[in-house]
Short mmCIF file of C-alpha atoms in Angstrom, two decimals:
data_model
loop_
_atom_site.label_atom_id
_atom_site.label_comp_id
_atom_site.label_asym_id
_atom_site.label_seq_id
_atom_site.Cartn_x
_atom_site.Cartn_y
_atom_site.Cartn_z
CA MET F 1 24.30 -8.92 -25.76
CA THR F 2 25.50 -9.87 -22.31
CA PHE F 3 25.30 -13.36 -20.91
CA GLU F 4 25.33 -14.46 -17.29
CA THR F 5 25.04 -17.79 -15.54
CA ILE F 6 23.45 -17.54 -12.11
CA LYS F 7 24.02 -20.42 -9.72
CA LEU F 8 21.26 -21.28 -7.26
CA PRO F 9 22.17 -22.11 -3.66
CA THR F 10 22.88 -25.82 -3.49
CA ALA F 11 20.07 -27.86 -1.95
CA SER F 12 22.17 -30.98 -1.59
CA VAL F 13 25.76 -32.02 -2.24
CA GLY F 14 26.62 -32.48 -5.91
CA SER F 15 23.38 -30.95 -7.26
CA GLN F 16 24.25 -27.37 -8.27
CA ALA F 17 21.54 -25.81 -10.47
CA HIS F 18 21.80 -22.63 -12.52
CA ILE F 19 19.85 -20.39 -14.87
CA ASN F 20 21.18 -18.48 -17.87
CA VAL F 21 20.29 -14.82 -18.38
CA HIS F 22 20.70 -13.07 -21.75
CA ARG F 23 20.39 -9.28 -21.95
CA PHE F 24 19.88 -7.34 -25.16
CA GLY F 25 19.44 -3.65 -25.93
CA PRO F 26 19.99 -0.47 -23.91
CA SER F 27 19.49 -0.50 -20.14
CA GLY F 28 18.11 2.34 -18.03
CA GLY F 29 14.81 2.74 -19.86
CA LYS F 30 11.98 0.34 -20.62
CA LYS F 31 12.63 -3.28 -19.70
CA VAL F 32 11.11 -6.50 -21.05
CA TYR F 33 11.48 -9.85 -19.31
CA ILE F 34 10.75 -13.15 -21.10
CA GLN F 35 11.15 -16.64 -19.68
CA ALA F 36 10.31 -20.19 -20.77
CA GLY F 37 9.85 -23.49 -19.01
CA LEU F 38 8.85 -22.49 -15.49
CA HIS F 39 6.75 -25.63 -15.73
CA ALA F 40 9.62 -27.81 -16.85
CA ASP F 41 7.36 -30.37 -18.55
CA GLU F 42 6.10 -27.72 -21.00
CA HIS F 43 8.56 -27.53 -23.87
CA PRO F 44 7.21 -25.37 -26.76
CA GLY F 45 8.44 -22.21 -25.03
CA LEU F 46 11.96 -23.61 -24.66
CA LEU F 47 12.21 -23.78 -28.45
CA VAL F 48 10.62 -20.35 -28.92
CA ALA F 49 13.25 -18.90 -26.59
CA GLN F 50 16.02 -20.24 -28.82
CA HIS F 51 14.43 -18.57 -31.85
CA LEU F 52 14.19 -15.35 -29.86
CA LEU F 53 17.90 -15.56 -29.04
CA ARG F 54 18.78 -15.63 -32.72
CA HIS F 55 16.44 -12.77 -33.68
CA LEU F 56 17.35 -10.55 -30.73
CA GLU F 57 21.05 -10.91 -31.40
CA LEU F 58 20.49 -9.76 -34.99
CA LEU F 59 18.16 -6.92 -33.99
CA GLU F 60 20.70 -5.69 -31.47
CA LYS F 61 23.43 -5.65 -34.14
CA GLN F 62 21.08 -3.63 -36.33
CA GLY F 63 20.51 -1.10 -33.54
CA ALA F 64 16.77 -1.83 -33.60
CA LEU F 65 16.23 -2.45 -29.87
CA LYS F 66 14.79 0.51 -27.98
CA ALA F 67 14.43 -1.29 -24.63
CA GLU F 68 16.38 -3.75 -22.54
CA ILE F 69 15.16 -7.28 -23.22
CA VAL F 70 16.05 -9.93 -20.65
CA LEU F 71 15.59 -13.54 -21.73
CA VAL F 72 15.79 -16.59 -19.48
CA PRO F 73 15.57 -19.52 -21.93
CA PHE F 74 15.07 -22.21 -19.29
CA ALA F 75 13.56 -20.90 -16.08
CA ASN F 76 13.44 -24.14 -14.10
CA PRO F 77 16.57 -26.30 -13.99
CA ILE F 78 15.19 -27.97 -10.85
CA GLY F 79 12.16 -29.29 -12.72
CA LEU F 80 14.22 -30.27 -15.77
CA ARG F 81 16.22 -32.74 -13.70
CA GLN F 82 13.06 -34.32 -12.25
CA ARG F 83 12.93 -37.31 -14.58
CA SER F 84 10.93 -40.44 -13.89
CA PHE F 85 11.85 -43.34 -16.14
CA GLY F 86 12.85 -40.95 -18.92
CA HIS F 87 9.94 -38.53 -18.59
CA VAL F 88 10.34 -34.97 -17.32
CA VAL F 89 7.91 -34.40 -14.46
CA GLY F 90 8.52 -30.74 -13.81
CA ARG F 91 5.24 -29.11 -12.83
CA CYS F 92 5.68 -29.41 -9.06
CA ASP F 93 8.79 -29.50 -6.90
CA TRP F 94 9.49 -33.02 -5.67
CA HIS F 95 11.04 -31.72 -2.44
CA THR F 96 8.17 -29.50 -1.24
CA GLY F 97 5.24 -30.56 -3.43
CA GLN F 98 4.77 -26.94 -4.50
CA ASN F 99 3.71 -25.97 -8.01
CA PHE F 100 6.64 -24.12 -9.57
CA ASN F 101 4.21 -21.45 -10.83
CA ARG F 102 2.52 -20.64 -7.51
CA ASN F 103 3.22 -19.15 -4.08
CA MET F 104 5.77 -16.53 -5.07
CA ALA F 105 3.62 -13.40 -4.76
CA ILE F 106 4.97 -10.52 -2.70
CA ASN F 107 3.01 -10.18 0.54
CA THR F 108 0.42 -7.42 0.06
CA ASP F 109 0.56 -6.22 3.67
CA GLN F 110 4.33 -5.93 3.38
CA VAL F 111 4.05 -3.90 0.17
CA MET F 112 1.56 -1.51 1.75
CA ALA F 113 3.51 -1.11 4.98
CA THR F 114 6.76 -0.50 3.14
CA LEU F 115 5.76 1.59 0.14
CA SER F 116 2.32 3.21 0.49
CA ASP F 117 3.69 6.43 2.05
CA SER F 118 6.33 6.85 -0.66
CA PHE F 119 4.19 8.10 -3.53
CA GLY F 120 3.55 11.70 -4.49
CA ASP F 121 1.84 13.34 -7.46
CA ASP F 122 4.50 12.57 -10.07
CA LEU F 123 3.23 9.35 -11.66
CA ILE F 124 6.46 8.64 -13.54
CA GLU F 125 8.52 9.05 -10.39
CA ASN F 126 6.04 6.79 -8.59
CA ASP F 127 6.72 4.10 -11.20
CA GLN F 128 10.42 4.24 -10.38
CA ILE F 129 9.76 4.13 -6.63
CA MET F 130 7.48 1.11 -7.04
CA ARG F 131 9.91 -0.85 -9.17
CA ALA F 132 12.84 -0.16 -6.87
CA GLY F 133 10.74 -0.92 -3.80
CA LEU F 134 9.50 -4.26 -5.15
CA LYS F 135 13.03 -5.30 -6.07
CA THR F 136 14.20 -4.48 -2.55
CA LEU F 137 11.41 -6.59 -1.05
CA VAL F 138 12.35 -9.52 -3.27
CA SER F 139 16.03 -9.19 -2.35
CA GLN F 140 15.09 -9.48 1.34
CA ARG F 141 13.39 -12.85 0.89
CA THR F 142 14.68 -15.94 2.60
CA ASP F 143 15.22 -19.06 0.52
CA VAL F 144 14.56 -21.99 2.80
CA PHE F 145 14.18 -24.46 -0.06
CA GLU F 146 15.70 -24.66 -3.52
CA ILE F 147 12.38 -23.66 -5.12
CA ASN F 148 12.43 -20.46 -3.03
CA SER F 149 15.94 -19.73 -4.34
CA LEU F 150 14.73 -20.24 -7.89
CA HIS F 151 11.75 -17.91 -7.45
CA LYS F 152 13.94 -15.26 -5.84
CA ALA F 153 16.49 -15.41 -8.64
CA LEU F 154 13.84 -15.13 -11.34
CA LEU F 155 11.97 -12.29 -9.60
CA LEU F 156 15.14 -10.30 -9.03
CA HIS F 157 15.50 -10.14 -12.83
CA SER F 158 11.82 -9.57 -13.63
CA ILE F 159 10.04 -7.64 -10.87
CA ASP F 160 11.22 -4.22 -12.13
CA ALA F 161 10.29 -4.92 -15.77
CA HIS F 162 7.69 -2.96 -17.72
CA TYR F 163 6.61 -6.08 -19.63
CA VAL F 164 6.74 -9.71 -18.48
CA LEU F 165 5.97 -12.63 -20.81
CA ASP F 166 5.93 -16.14 -19.31
CA LEU F 167 5.91 -18.91 -21.93
CA HIS F 168 3.87 -22.00 -21.05
CA CYS F 169 1.65 -24.53 -22.80
CA ASP F 170 -1.44 -26.55 -21.97
CA ASP F 171 -1.95 -30.28 -22.32
CA VAL F 172 -3.82 -30.37 -25.65
CA ALA F 173 -5.14 -26.94 -26.53
CA LEU F 174 -5.59 -24.03 -28.87
CA PRO F 175 -3.19 -21.17 -28.12
CA HIS F 176 -4.45 -18.72 -25.51
CA ILE F 177 -3.30 -15.92 -23.24
CA PHE F 178 -3.76 -15.00 -19.58
CA TYR F 179 -3.43 -11.41 -18.36
CA GLY F 180 -4.99 -9.09 -15.81
CA VAL F 181 -8.53 -7.90 -16.48
CA HIS F 182 -7.35 -4.34 -15.78
CA GLN F 183 -5.05 -4.51 -18.84
CA ALA F 184 -7.49 -5.75 -21.46
CA GLU F 185 -6.37 -3.22 -24.08
CA THR F 186 -2.70 -4.28 -24.00
CA GLY F 187 -3.76 -7.91 -23.75
CA ALA F 188 -5.72 -7.53 -26.98
CA VAL F 189 -2.66 -6.03 -28.69
CA LEU F 190 -0.61 -9.03 -27.58
CA ALA F 191 -3.27 -11.52 -28.71
CA ASN F 192 -3.51 -9.91 -32.15
CA ALA F 193 0.26 -9.87 -32.52
CA MET F 194 0.44 -13.57 -31.62
CA GLY F 195 -2.62 -14.52 -33.66
CA PHE F 196 -4.18 -16.07 -30.54
CA SER F 197 -7.95 -15.65 -30.38
CA ILE F 198 -8.64 -16.75 -26.79
CA CYS F 199 -7.90 -14.15 -24.11
CA LEU F 200 -8.46 -15.13 -20.48
CA GLU F 201 -8.63 -12.08 -18.24
CA GLU F 202 -7.77 -12.60 -14.57
CA ASP F 203 -8.63 -10.90 -11.30
CA VAL F 204 -5.08 -10.47 -9.99
CA THR F 205 -6.10 -9.54 -6.45
CA GLY F 206 -6.44 -13.18 -5.39
CA THR F 207 -4.16 -16.18 -5.91
CA VAL F 208 -1.72 -15.46 -8.72
CA ALA F 209 0.93 -17.21 -10.79
CA PHE F 210 4.22 -15.74 -12.02
CA ASP F 211 2.52 -13.21 -14.29
CA GLY F 212 0.11 -11.95 -11.62
CA THR F 213 2.95 -11.68 -9.11
CA HIS F 214 4.17 -8.73 -11.20
CA THR F 215 0.86 -6.92 -11.62
CA GLN F 216 -0.84 -7.58 -8.28
CA PRO F 217 1.19 -5.04 -6.24
CA TRP F 218 0.38 -2.22 -8.67
CA VAL F 219 -3.36 -2.96 -8.65
CA ASN F 220 -3.53 -3.37 -4.88
CA MET F 221 -1.58 -0.17 -4.25
CA GLU F 222 -3.92 2.01 -6.32
CA LYS F 223 -6.90 0.30 -4.71
CA HIS F 224 -5.39 0.92 -1.27
CA LEU F 225 -4.64 4.60 -1.94
CA GLY F 226 -7.90 5.18 -3.81
CA ARG F 227 -6.38 7.22 -6.64
CA PRO F 228 -4.29 6.89 -9.80
CA VAL F 229 -0.71 6.47 -8.67
CA PHE F 230 1.28 5.13 -11.62
CA SER F 231 2.06 6.07 -15.20
CA LYS F 232 3.20 2.70 -16.61
CA PRO F 233 2.45 -0.27 -14.35
CA CYS F 234 3.92 -3.61 -15.31
CA PHE F 235 2.05 -5.54 -17.99
CA ALA F 236 2.43 -9.29 -17.52
CA ALA F 237 0.96 -12.20 -19.43
CA THR F 238 1.17 -15.96 -19.65
CA LEU F 239 1.32 -17.27 -23.21
CA GLU F 240 -0.08 -20.78 -23.52
CA LEU F 241 1.63 -22.03 -26.68
CA ARG F 242 -0.94 -24.70 -27.60
CA GLY F 243 -0.24 -28.21 -26.21
CA ARG F 244 2.78 -30.14 -24.99
CA GLY F 245 3.15 -31.93 -28.32
CA ASP F 246 3.18 -28.74 -30.38
CA VAL F 247 6.95 -28.45 -30.64
CA SER F 248 8.26 -27.63 -34.11
CA PRO F 249 10.59 -25.08 -35.74
CA GLU F 250 7.68 -23.68 -37.75
CA LEU F 251 5.45 -23.01 -34.72
CA ALA F 252 8.40 -21.72 -32.70
CA GLU F 253 9.34 -19.22 -35.41
CA GLN F 254 5.70 -18.14 -35.74
CA ASP F 255 5.39 -17.51 -32.00
CA CYS F 256 8.79 -15.83 -31.84
CA LEU F 257 7.74 -13.38 -34.56
CA GLY F 258 4.45 -12.77 -32.74
CA ILE F 259 6.32 -11.77 -29.58
CA LEU F 260 8.59 -9.48 -31.58
CA ASP F 261 5.54 -7.97 -33.31
CA PHE F 262 3.99 -7.20 -29.91
CA LEU F 263 7.18 -5.50 -28.73
CA THR F 264 7.30 -3.61 -32.03
CA ASN F 265 3.70 -2.43 -31.56
CA GLU F 266 4.65 -1.23 -28.07
CA ASN F 267 7.45 0.86 -29.61
CA LEU F 268 10.18 -1.23 -28.00
CA ILE F 269 11.72 -2.50 -31.26
CA ASP F 270 12.27 -0.58 -34.50
CA ARG F 271 11.19 -3.06 -37.17
CA VAL F 272 8.32 -3.77 -39.55
CA PRO F 273 5.71 -6.13 -38.01
CA THR F 274 4.97 -9.43 -39.73
CA PRO F 275 1.90 -9.16 -42.00
CA LYS F 276 -0.98 -11.20 -40.60
CA LYS F 277 -4.75 -11.45 -40.80
CA PRO F 278 -6.81 -9.78 -38.04
CA VAL F 279 -7.95 -12.15 -35.28
CA GLU F 280 -11.50 -12.30 -33.94
CA LEU F 281 -10.74 -12.22 -30.23
CA LYS F 282 -12.68 -14.11 -27.59
CA GLN F 283 -12.02 -12.01 -24.51
CA LEU F 284 -13.49 -13.49 -21.34
CA GLY F 285 -12.80 -13.70 -17.67
CA VAL F 286 -11.02 -16.73 -16.28
CA ASP F 287 -14.13 -17.25 -14.15
CA GLN F 288 -16.08 -17.87 -17.39
CA VAL F 289 -14.10 -21.01 -18.23
CA LYS F 290 -16.04 -24.22 -17.58
CA MET F 291 -13.92 -27.15 -16.48
CA VAL F 292 -15.47 -30.42 -17.63
CA ARG F 293 -14.47 -33.31 -15.37
CA ALA F 294 -14.69 -37.05 -15.86
CA SER F 295 -17.61 -38.62 -14.03
CA ILE F 296 -16.06 -42.10 -14.13
CA SER F 297 -12.72 -43.73 -14.86
CA GLY F 298 -11.81 -45.07 -18.29
CA ILE F 299 -10.37 -44.13 -21.67
CA VAL F 300 -11.59 -40.77 -22.98
CA THR F 301 -12.17 -40.27 -26.70
CA TYR F 302 -13.47 -37.13 -28.39
CA ARG F 303 -16.27 -36.66 -30.87
CA SER F 304 -15.62 -32.92 -31.15
CA LYS F 305 -12.36 -31.20 -32.02
CA LEU F 306 -10.68 -28.13 -30.58
CA GLY F 307 -12.33 -24.99 -31.92
CA ASP F 308 -15.84 -26.46 -32.02
CA THR F 309 -18.70 -24.52 -30.47
CA LEU F 310 -20.78 -26.85 -28.30
CA LYS F 311 -24.37 -26.63 -27.17
CA ALA F 312 -25.47 -27.57 -23.67
CA GLY F 313 -26.33 -31.27 -23.57
CA GLU F 314 -24.38 -32.06 -26.74
CA PRO F 315 -22.25 -35.23 -26.50
CA PHE F 316 -18.69 -34.20 -27.33
CA ALA F 317 -16.66 -37.08 -25.85
CA ASP F 318 -17.00 -40.59 -24.52
CA ILE F 319 -15.40 -42.51 -21.70
CA VAL F 320 -14.82 -46.16 -22.50
CA VAL F 321 -15.32 -48.13 -19.28
CA LEU F 322 -12.54 -50.61 -18.62
CA ASP F 323 -14.03 -52.69 -15.81
CA SER F 324 -17.52 -53.33 -17.14
CA PRO F 325 -18.65 -56.98 -17.61
CA THR F 326 -19.43 -56.05 -21.21
CA ALA F 327 -18.01 -53.45 -23.60
CA LYS F 328 -19.46 -50.11 -22.55
CA SER F 329 -18.90 -46.41 -23.12
CA VAL F 330 -20.51 -43.39 -21.46
CA PRO F 331 -21.14 -40.21 -23.47
CA ILE F 332 -19.89 -36.94 -21.96
CA LEU F 333 -22.31 -34.08 -22.46
CA ALA F 334 -21.39 -30.43 -22.66
CA PRO F 335 -22.63 -28.93 -19.36
CA CYS F 336 -23.29 -25.57 -21.04
CA ASP F 337 -22.83 -23.72 -24.30
CA GLY F 338 -19.15 -23.11 -24.92
CA TYR F 339 -16.13 -23.03 -27.18
CA LEU F 340 -13.90 -26.10 -26.82
CA PHE F 341 -10.30 -24.89 -26.51
CA SER F 342 -8.56 -27.41 -24.27
CA ALA F 343 -8.62 -31.20 -23.86
CA THR F 344 -6.47 -33.81 -22.14
CA GLY F 345 -3.65 -35.86 -23.54
CA HIS F 346 -3.88 -38.27 -20.62
CA TYR F 347 -6.43 -40.55 -22.18
CA PHE F 348 -6.74 -42.84 -19.19
CA THR F 349 -8.79 -40.72 -16.80
CA THR F 350 -9.98 -41.15 -13.27
CA LYS F 351 -13.08 -39.65 -11.73
CA GLY F 352 -12.67 -35.90 -11.29
CA ASP F 353 -9.92 -35.43 -13.89
CA THR F 354 -10.33 -32.40 -16.16
CA ILE F 355 -10.99 -33.61 -19.69
CA ALA F 356 -11.97 -30.32 -21.36
CA MET F 357 -12.18 -26.56 -20.91
CA LEU F 358 -14.92 -24.49 -22.50
CA ALA F 359 -14.92 -20.74 -23.02
CA THR F 360 -18.40 -19.51 -22.09
CA THR F 361 -20.32 -16.29 -21.63
CA GLU F 362 -21.47 -17.01 -18.07
CA GLN F 363 -19.62 -17.05 -14.75
CA GLN F 364 -18.56 -20.61 -13.95
CA ASN F 365 -16.03 -20.13 -11.12
CA LYS F 366 -15.38 -17.77 -8.27
CA ALA F 367 -13.36 -14.74 -9.41
CA GLY F 368 -9.65 -15.25 -8.78
CA THR F 369 -9.85 -19.05 -9.04
CA GLN F 370 -6.88 -20.75 -10.72
CA LEU F 371 -7.86 -23.13 -13.53
CA ALA F 372 -5.26 -25.75 -12.62
CA PHE F 373 -3.54 -26.87 -9.43
#
């Protein structure tokens, strides 16, 4: 194992931030990049990363690692220091207002102008050209604000990886996975290894988060050239490790072993996978997720629980009105058939707040739409 502390350019006097980078296994071949806590108010992944550190150190001593594995156990020191009266508020940068998990994609026109004439008929060589070219483009970025410096530092360690796993969580939710719709087969392998049934497949040609930043250039390049160009494009996924309150050693160890099982199935680690029951996957496009929003302000309570299948028109929650002359609650009806997999932990809601997400079989949103701000 090698360990490195990378200091970010100082935004203000006396406020030096840094990230830690752990590297395991042999370099020069396949590369895996894993990070946790890009949204600094999402903490299950931070614990999973610590379990991964322990297992990867042991696996390296055993000579079981067949790829380089890069682990960044806390990816957002900027967000971690954003505390308001004791609470970490680390989803968006207080300086710029930007979501830490948005606006870092490599400009598509720049990728095409720089790299599209570089590819020949050797798909493996094209992979190498693409990875080196993307890393060069990232290295040329300017970092006007501290958040730009953070994104640049993270991407310099991840953009040339073969596999990228970004550990997040939802508010209150069942575990689920995001990945590109063009990589459904590998996404299913990951979901089965994790034991996560809900797979949300994204169109990565539009607005993307950290995961899509790594897959978008590969998809756009082949679309631009109109032919197969690559042998092993980057596979990237966001793992939503249930809800913010689901932090425990037992869950962290379970998710850690699931990640190791996925890497084992991809022939990147020489070990025996953890025995587990097959998972009945619900693979759907992100555009098939129905966001249920509060119609009024009040306290939301739930009649249904996560994992319930709802029918259109079925009351599944209530909003207790706080400013009515008499005690009053308003039932919330399911707007369509769907599988309830996400709810809110912010029980005081205002009009327009998302209070549930349903997995459905019909298109609900424009393709490429992000589910959260």
